[in-house]
Short mmCIF file of C-alpha atoms in Angstrom, two decimals:
data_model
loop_
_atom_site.label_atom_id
_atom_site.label_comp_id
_atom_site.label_asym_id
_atom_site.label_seq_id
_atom_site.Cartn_x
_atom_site.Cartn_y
_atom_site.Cartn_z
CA UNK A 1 74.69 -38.01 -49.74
CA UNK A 2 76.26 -39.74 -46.81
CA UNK A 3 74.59 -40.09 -43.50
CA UNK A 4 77.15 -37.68 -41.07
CA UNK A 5 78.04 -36.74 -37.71
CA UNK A 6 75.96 -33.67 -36.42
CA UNK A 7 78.43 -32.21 -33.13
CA UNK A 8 77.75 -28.33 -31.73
CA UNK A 9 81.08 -26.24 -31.38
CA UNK A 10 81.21 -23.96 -28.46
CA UNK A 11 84.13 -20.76 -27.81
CA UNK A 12 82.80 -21.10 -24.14
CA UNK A 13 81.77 -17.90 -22.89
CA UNK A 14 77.84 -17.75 -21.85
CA UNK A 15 75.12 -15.98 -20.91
CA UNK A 16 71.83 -15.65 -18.97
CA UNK A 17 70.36 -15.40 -22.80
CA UNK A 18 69.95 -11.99 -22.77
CA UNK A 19 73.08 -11.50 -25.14
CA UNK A 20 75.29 -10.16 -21.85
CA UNK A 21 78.08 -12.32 -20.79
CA UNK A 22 77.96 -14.67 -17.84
CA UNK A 23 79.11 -13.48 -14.53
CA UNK A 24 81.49 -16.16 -13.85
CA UNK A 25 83.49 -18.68 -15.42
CA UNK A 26 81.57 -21.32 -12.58
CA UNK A 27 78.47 -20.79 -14.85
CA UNK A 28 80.21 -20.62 -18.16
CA UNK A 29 81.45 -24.29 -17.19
CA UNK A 30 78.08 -25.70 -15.65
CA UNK A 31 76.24 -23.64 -18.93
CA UNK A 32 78.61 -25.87 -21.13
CA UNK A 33 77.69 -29.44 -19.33
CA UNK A 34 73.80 -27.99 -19.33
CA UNK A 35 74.14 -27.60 -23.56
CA UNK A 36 76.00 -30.66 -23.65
CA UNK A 37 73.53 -32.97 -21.98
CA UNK A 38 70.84 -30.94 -24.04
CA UNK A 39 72.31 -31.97 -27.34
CA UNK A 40 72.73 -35.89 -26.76
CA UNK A 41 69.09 -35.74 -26.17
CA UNK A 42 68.06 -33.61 -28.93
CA UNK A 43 70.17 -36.69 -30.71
CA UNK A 44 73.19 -34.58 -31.61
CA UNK A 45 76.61 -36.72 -31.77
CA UNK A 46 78.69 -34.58 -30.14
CA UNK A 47 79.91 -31.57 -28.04
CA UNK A 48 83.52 -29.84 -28.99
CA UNK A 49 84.94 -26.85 -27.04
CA UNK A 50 87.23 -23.96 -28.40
CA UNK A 51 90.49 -23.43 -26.27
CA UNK A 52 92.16 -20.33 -25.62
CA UNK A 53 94.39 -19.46 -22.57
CA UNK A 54 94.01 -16.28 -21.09
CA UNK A 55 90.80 -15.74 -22.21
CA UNK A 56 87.41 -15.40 -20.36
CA UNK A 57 86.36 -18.95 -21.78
CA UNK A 58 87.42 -22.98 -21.20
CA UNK A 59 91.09 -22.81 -21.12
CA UNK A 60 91.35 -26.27 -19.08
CA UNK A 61 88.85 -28.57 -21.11
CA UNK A 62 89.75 -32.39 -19.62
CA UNK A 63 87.87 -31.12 -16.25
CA UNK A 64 85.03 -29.96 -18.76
CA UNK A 65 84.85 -33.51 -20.53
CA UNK A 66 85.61 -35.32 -17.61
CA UNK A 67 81.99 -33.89 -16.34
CA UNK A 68 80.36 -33.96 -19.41
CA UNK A 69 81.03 -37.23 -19.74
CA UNK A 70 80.37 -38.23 -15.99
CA UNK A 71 76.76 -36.82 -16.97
CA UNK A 72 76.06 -38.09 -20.55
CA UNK A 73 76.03 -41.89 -21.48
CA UNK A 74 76.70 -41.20 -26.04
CA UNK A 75 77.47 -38.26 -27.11
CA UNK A 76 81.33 -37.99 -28.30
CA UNK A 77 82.88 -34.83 -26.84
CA UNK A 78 86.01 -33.13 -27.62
CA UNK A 79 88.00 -30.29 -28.29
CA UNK A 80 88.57 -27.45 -31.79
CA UNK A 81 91.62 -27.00 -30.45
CA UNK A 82 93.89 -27.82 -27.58
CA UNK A 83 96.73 -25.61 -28.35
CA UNK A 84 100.11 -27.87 -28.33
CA UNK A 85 102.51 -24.74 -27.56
CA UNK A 86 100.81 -24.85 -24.01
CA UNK A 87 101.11 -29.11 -23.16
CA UNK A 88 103.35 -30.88 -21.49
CA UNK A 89 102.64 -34.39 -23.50
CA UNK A 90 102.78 -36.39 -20.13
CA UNK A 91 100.50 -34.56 -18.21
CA UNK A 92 98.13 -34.31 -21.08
CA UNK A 93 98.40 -38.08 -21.57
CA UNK A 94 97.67 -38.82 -17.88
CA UNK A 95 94.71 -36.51 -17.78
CA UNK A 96 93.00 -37.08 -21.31
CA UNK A 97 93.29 -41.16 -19.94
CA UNK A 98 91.13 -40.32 -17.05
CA UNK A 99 88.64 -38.47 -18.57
CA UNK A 100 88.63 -40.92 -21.66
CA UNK A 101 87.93 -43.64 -19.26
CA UNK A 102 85.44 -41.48 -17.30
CA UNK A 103 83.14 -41.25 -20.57
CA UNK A 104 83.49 -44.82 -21.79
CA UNK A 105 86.23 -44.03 -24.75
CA UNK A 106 84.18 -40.88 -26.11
CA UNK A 107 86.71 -38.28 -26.17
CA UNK A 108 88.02 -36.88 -29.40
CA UNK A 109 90.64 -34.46 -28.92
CA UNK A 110 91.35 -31.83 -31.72
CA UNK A 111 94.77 -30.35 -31.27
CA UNK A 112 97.03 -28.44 -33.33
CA UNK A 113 99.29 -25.92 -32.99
CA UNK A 114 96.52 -23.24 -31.86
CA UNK A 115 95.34 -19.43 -32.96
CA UNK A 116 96.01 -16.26 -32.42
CA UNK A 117 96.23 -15.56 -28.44
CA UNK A 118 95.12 -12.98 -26.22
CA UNK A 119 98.81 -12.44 -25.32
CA UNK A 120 102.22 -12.24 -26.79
CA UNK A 121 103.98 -15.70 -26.64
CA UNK A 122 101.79 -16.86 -24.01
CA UNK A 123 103.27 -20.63 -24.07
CA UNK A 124 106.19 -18.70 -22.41
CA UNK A 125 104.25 -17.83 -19.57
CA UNK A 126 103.75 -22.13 -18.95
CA UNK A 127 107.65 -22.58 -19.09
CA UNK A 128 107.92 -23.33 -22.78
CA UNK A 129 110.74 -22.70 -25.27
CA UNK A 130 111.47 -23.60 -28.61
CA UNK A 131 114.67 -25.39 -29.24
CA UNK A 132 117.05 -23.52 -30.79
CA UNK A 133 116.46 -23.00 -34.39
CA UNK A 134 112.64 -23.77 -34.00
CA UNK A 135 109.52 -22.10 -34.32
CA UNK A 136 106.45 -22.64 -31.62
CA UNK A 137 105.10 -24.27 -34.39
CA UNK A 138 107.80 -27.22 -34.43
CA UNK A 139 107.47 -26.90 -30.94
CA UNK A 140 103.71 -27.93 -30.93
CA UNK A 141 104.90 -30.86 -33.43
CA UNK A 142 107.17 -31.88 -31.39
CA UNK A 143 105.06 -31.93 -28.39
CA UNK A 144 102.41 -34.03 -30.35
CA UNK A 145 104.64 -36.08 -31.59
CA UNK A 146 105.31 -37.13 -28.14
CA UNK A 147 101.88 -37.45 -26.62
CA UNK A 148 101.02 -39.66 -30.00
CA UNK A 149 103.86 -42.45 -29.07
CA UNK A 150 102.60 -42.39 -25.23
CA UNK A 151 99.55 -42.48 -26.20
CA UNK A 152 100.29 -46.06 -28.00
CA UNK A 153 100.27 -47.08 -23.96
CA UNK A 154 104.01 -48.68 -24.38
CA UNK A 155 106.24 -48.95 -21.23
CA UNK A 156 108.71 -46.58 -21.91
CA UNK A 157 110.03 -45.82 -18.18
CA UNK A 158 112.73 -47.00 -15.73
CA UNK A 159 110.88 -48.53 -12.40
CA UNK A 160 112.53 -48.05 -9.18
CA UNK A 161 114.34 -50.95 -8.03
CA UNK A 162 112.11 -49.95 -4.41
CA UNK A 163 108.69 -48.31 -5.50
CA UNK A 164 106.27 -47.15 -3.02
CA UNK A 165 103.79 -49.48 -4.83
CA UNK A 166 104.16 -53.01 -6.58
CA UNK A 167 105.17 -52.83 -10.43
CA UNK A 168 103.96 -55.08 -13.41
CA UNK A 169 106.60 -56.47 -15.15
CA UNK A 170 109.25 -54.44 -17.33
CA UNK A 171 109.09 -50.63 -18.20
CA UNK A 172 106.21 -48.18 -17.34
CA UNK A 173 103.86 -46.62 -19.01
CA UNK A 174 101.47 -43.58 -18.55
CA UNK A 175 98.70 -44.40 -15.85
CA UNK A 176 95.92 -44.56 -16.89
CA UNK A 177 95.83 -45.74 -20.13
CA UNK A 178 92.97 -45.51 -22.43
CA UNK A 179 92.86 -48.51 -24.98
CA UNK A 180 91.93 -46.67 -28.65
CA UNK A 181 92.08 -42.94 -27.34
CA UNK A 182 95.26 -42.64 -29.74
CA UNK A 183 93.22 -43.53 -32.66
CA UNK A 184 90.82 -40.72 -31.15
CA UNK A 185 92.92 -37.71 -31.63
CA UNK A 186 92.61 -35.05 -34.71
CA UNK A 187 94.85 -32.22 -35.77
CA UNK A 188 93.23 -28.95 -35.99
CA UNK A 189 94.84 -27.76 -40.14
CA UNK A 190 94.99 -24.76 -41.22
CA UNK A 191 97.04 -25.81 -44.60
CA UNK A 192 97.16 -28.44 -46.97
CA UNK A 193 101.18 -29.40 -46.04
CA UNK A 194 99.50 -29.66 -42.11
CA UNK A 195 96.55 -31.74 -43.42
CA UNK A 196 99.15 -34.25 -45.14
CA UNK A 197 101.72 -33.92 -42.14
CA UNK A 198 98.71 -34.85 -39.34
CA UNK A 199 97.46 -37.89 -42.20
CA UNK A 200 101.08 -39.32 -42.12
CA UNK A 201 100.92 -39.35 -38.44
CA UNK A 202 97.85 -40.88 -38.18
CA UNK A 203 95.72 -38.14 -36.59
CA UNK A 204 92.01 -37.39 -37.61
CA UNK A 205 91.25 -33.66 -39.58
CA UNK A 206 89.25 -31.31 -38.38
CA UNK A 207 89.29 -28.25 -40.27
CA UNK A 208 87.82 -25.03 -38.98
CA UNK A 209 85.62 -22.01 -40.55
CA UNK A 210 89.13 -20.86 -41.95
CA UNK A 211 92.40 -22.10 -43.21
CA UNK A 212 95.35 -20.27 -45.41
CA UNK A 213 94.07 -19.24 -48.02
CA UNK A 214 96.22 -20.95 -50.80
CA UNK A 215 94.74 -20.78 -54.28
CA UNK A 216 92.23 -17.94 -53.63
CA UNK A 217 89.00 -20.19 -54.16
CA UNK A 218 86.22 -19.84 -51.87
CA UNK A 219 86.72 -21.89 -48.65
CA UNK A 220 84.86 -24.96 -49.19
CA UNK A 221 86.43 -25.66 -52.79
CA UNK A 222 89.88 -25.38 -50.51
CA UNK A 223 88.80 -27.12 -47.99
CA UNK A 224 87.90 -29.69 -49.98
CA UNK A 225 91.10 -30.10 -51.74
CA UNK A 226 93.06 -30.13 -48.24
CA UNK A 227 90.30 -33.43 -47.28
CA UNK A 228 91.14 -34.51 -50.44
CA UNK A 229 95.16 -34.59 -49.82
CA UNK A 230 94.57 -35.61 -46.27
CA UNK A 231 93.00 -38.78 -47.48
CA UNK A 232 95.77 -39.91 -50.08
CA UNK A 233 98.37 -39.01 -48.07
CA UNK A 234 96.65 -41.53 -45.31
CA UNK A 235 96.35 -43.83 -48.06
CA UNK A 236 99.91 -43.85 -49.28
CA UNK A 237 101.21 -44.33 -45.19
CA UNK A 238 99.12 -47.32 -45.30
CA UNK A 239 97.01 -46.64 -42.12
CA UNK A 240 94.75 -49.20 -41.84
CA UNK A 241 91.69 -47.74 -39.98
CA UNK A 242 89.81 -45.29 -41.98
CA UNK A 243 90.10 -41.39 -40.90
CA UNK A 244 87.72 -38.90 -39.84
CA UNK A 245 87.59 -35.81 -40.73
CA UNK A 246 85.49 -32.76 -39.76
CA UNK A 247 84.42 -28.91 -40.68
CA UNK A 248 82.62 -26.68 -38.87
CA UNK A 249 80.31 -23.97 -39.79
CA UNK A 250 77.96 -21.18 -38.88
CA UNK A 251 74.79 -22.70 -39.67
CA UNK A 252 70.87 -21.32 -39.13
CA UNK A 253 67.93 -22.65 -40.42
CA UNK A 254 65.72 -19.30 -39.67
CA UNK A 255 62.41 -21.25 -37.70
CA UNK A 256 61.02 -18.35 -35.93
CA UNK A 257 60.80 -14.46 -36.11
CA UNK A 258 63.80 -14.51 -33.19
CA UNK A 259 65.71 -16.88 -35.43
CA UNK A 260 65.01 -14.16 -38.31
CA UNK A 261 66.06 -11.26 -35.59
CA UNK A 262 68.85 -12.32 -34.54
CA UNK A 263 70.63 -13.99 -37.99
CA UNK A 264 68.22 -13.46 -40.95
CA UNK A 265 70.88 -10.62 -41.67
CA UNK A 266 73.70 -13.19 -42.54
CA UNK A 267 71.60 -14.74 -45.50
CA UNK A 268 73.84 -13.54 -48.22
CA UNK A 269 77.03 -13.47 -46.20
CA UNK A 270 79.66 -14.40 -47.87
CA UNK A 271 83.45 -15.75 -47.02
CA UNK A 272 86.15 -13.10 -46.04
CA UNK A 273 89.91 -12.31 -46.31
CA UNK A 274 92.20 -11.74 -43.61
CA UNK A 275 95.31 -11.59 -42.06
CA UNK A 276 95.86 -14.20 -39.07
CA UNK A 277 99.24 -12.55 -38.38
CA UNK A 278 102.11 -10.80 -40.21
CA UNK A 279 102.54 -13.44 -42.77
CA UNK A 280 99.36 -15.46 -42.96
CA UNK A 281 96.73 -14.33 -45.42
CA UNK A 282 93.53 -16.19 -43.74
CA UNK A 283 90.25 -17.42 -45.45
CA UNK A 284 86.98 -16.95 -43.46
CA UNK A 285 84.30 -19.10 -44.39
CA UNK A 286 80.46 -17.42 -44.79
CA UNK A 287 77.40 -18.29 -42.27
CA UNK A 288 74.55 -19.95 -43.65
CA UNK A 289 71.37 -18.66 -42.48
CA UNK A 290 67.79 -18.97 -44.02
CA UNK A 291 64.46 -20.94 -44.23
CA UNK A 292 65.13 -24.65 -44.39
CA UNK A 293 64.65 -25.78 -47.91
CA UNK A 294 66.55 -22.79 -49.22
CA UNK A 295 69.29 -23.93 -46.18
CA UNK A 296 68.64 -27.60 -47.94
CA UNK A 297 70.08 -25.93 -51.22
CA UNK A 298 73.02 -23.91 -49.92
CA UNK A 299 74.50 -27.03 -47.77
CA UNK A 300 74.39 -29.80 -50.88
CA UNK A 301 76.48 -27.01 -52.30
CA UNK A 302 79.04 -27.15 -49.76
CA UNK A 303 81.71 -29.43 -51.15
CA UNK A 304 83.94 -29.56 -47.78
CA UNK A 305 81.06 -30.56 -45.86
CA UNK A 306 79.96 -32.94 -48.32
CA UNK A 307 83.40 -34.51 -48.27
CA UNK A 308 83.54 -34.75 -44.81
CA UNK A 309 81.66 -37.25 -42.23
CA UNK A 310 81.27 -34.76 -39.60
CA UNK A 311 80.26 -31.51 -39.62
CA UNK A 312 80.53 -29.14 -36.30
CA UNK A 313 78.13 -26.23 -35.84
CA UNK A 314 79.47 -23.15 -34.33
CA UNK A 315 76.95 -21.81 -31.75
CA UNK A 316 75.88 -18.52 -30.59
CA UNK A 317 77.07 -19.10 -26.75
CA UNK A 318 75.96 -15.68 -26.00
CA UNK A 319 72.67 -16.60 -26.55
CA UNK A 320 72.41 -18.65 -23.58
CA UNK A 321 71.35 -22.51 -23.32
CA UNK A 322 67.75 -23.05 -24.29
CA UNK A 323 68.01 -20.92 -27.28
CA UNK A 324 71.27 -23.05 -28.45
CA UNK A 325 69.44 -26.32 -27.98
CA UNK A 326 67.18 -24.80 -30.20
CA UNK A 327 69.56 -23.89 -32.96
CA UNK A 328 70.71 -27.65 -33.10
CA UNK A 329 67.34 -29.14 -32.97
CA UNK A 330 66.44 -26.85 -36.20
CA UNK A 331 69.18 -28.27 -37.86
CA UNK A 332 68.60 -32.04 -36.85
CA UNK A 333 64.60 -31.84 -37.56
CA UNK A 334 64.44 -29.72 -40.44
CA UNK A 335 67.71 -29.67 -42.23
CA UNK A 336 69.88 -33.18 -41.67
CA UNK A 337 67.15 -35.69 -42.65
CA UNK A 338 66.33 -33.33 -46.12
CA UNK A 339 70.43 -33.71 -46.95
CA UNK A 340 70.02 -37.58 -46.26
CA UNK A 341 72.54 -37.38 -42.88
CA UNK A 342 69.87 -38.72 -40.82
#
């Protein structure tokens, strides 16, 4: 088995540990930069944040990894997902530069075209429209599309003949620039045609603990058939840097008699059907919870996360800091180093 990237997943919302929410989305932010720093030096590789507007949780993220990074010196840190409907591509561009720069090139931004929202067409609400005869969907595509070519750091503007500052030579670009942050970005798939549309573009995968559920096996048999189409339909573009791809899961290796309290009821979960929306029958992937060898057994079982190089652990935010830290340091002392990712 292949040594793998070990990253913590948060929604965002915190606590004083005590399972109530935090007061104030001041300490939800300075809770997620405290878990953050905890992990790189617990040895985890990175720190990815759920996005959803209008929610009480991280709805602006750059800001986020701007401090995280400003704090931390090698952990990656990123996003699962920024929700496209909501970006204007030139903005984004400008701001994920900065904080890319800020960190030393250690942002990896999952995007895609996002989940189900607190509110009815809330993209509206920011001053977007799809084009006529599109769905938000194409509209995220379209969106990404653009942030992808400005990304490449080309000049694509007209400078004025009398600028208030000096210009180099020919047309502008997006200031600042971040050498290699393009070849940072993933899409967030929820579908094998997505998976195979985000390969030809060039993004990195990151599939989540669900995706449509297409052939009605359990969700790491599909997901591993959507990695598996990802990867030759990256081959057959002829990219020439290899891709990443990630899954995430709900993982607890059961340590302690809290550990026991608080998931030892999830050790013969199993994964779920729903409905996303009107149309979209949904696969929920299972939580893994138990003692560590028997953990040992259920994970080399997992063929998505044995197919992929990264694997993100959801976390109990609610749960508060120190006992998160925790979590992860269960699964990088007593669980990664048995499966040979260590």
């Amino acid at each position: 088995m292949s040594v793998k990237k070990i990253g913590f997943l948060s929604f965002g919302h915190w606590s004083d540990g005590a399972g109530s929410r935090t007061r104030s989305a001041a300490d939800a932010l300075l809770q997620s930069i405290d878990l953050a720093v905890a992990a790189e030096e617990l040895g985890a590789d990175g720190a990815y944040f759920r996005v959803h507007h209008f929610a009480r949780q991280l709805a602006s993220p750059l800001p986020l990894l701007s401090a995280i990074g400003a704090k931390t010196s090698r952990i990656e840190i990123g996003t699962g997902v920024i929700d496209m409907r909501y970006e204007n591509p030139m903005y984004f561009a400008e701001n994920a530069g900065a904080a890319d720069l800020i960190s030393g090139g250690r942002l990896q931004l999952g995007i895609s075209r996002g989940s189900p929202e607190q509110v009815i067409d809330g993209w509206r609400y920011f001053g977007y429209e799809p084009s006529e005869g599109d769905t938000d969907a194409d509209m995220a595509r379209k969106h990404t599309e653009v942030l992808l070519t400005v990304l490449e750091g080309r000049g694509f503007a007209q400078p004025n003949p009398r600028p208030m500052f000096p210009n180099p030579p020919g047309l502008l670009r997006i200031e600042p620039h971040s050498e290699g942050l393009r070849d940072r970005i993933w899409w967030g798939s929820g579908s094998n045609a997505t998976s195979v549309w985000a390969a030809e573009l060039g993004m990195n995968l990151q599939s989540s603990t669900l995706k449509d559920d297409e052939t009605g096996e359990p969700l790491h048999v599909q997901q591993r058939k959507q990695i598996e189409a990802y990867r030759q339909a990256w081959k057959d573009a002829g990219h020439q840097r290899r891709p990443r791809v990630s899954v995430s899961r709900s993982i607890f290796a059961l340590t302690s008699d809290l550990d026991r309290a608080y998931f030892g009821r999830n050790a013969d979960s199993g994964d779920h059907i729903g409905m996303i929306d009107e149309n979209t029958r949904a696969i929920f992937g299972r939580s893994y919870a138990a003692e560590p060898d028997v953990l040992v057994k259920q994970l080399a079982n997992d063929e998505a996360i044995q197919a992929a190089d990264t694997l993100l652990l959801t976390v109990p935010n609610q749960l508060g800091v120190d006992y998160n830290a925790h979590v992860l340091e269960n699964i990088l002392t007593h669980v990664a180093p048995e499966l040979g990712w260590r």
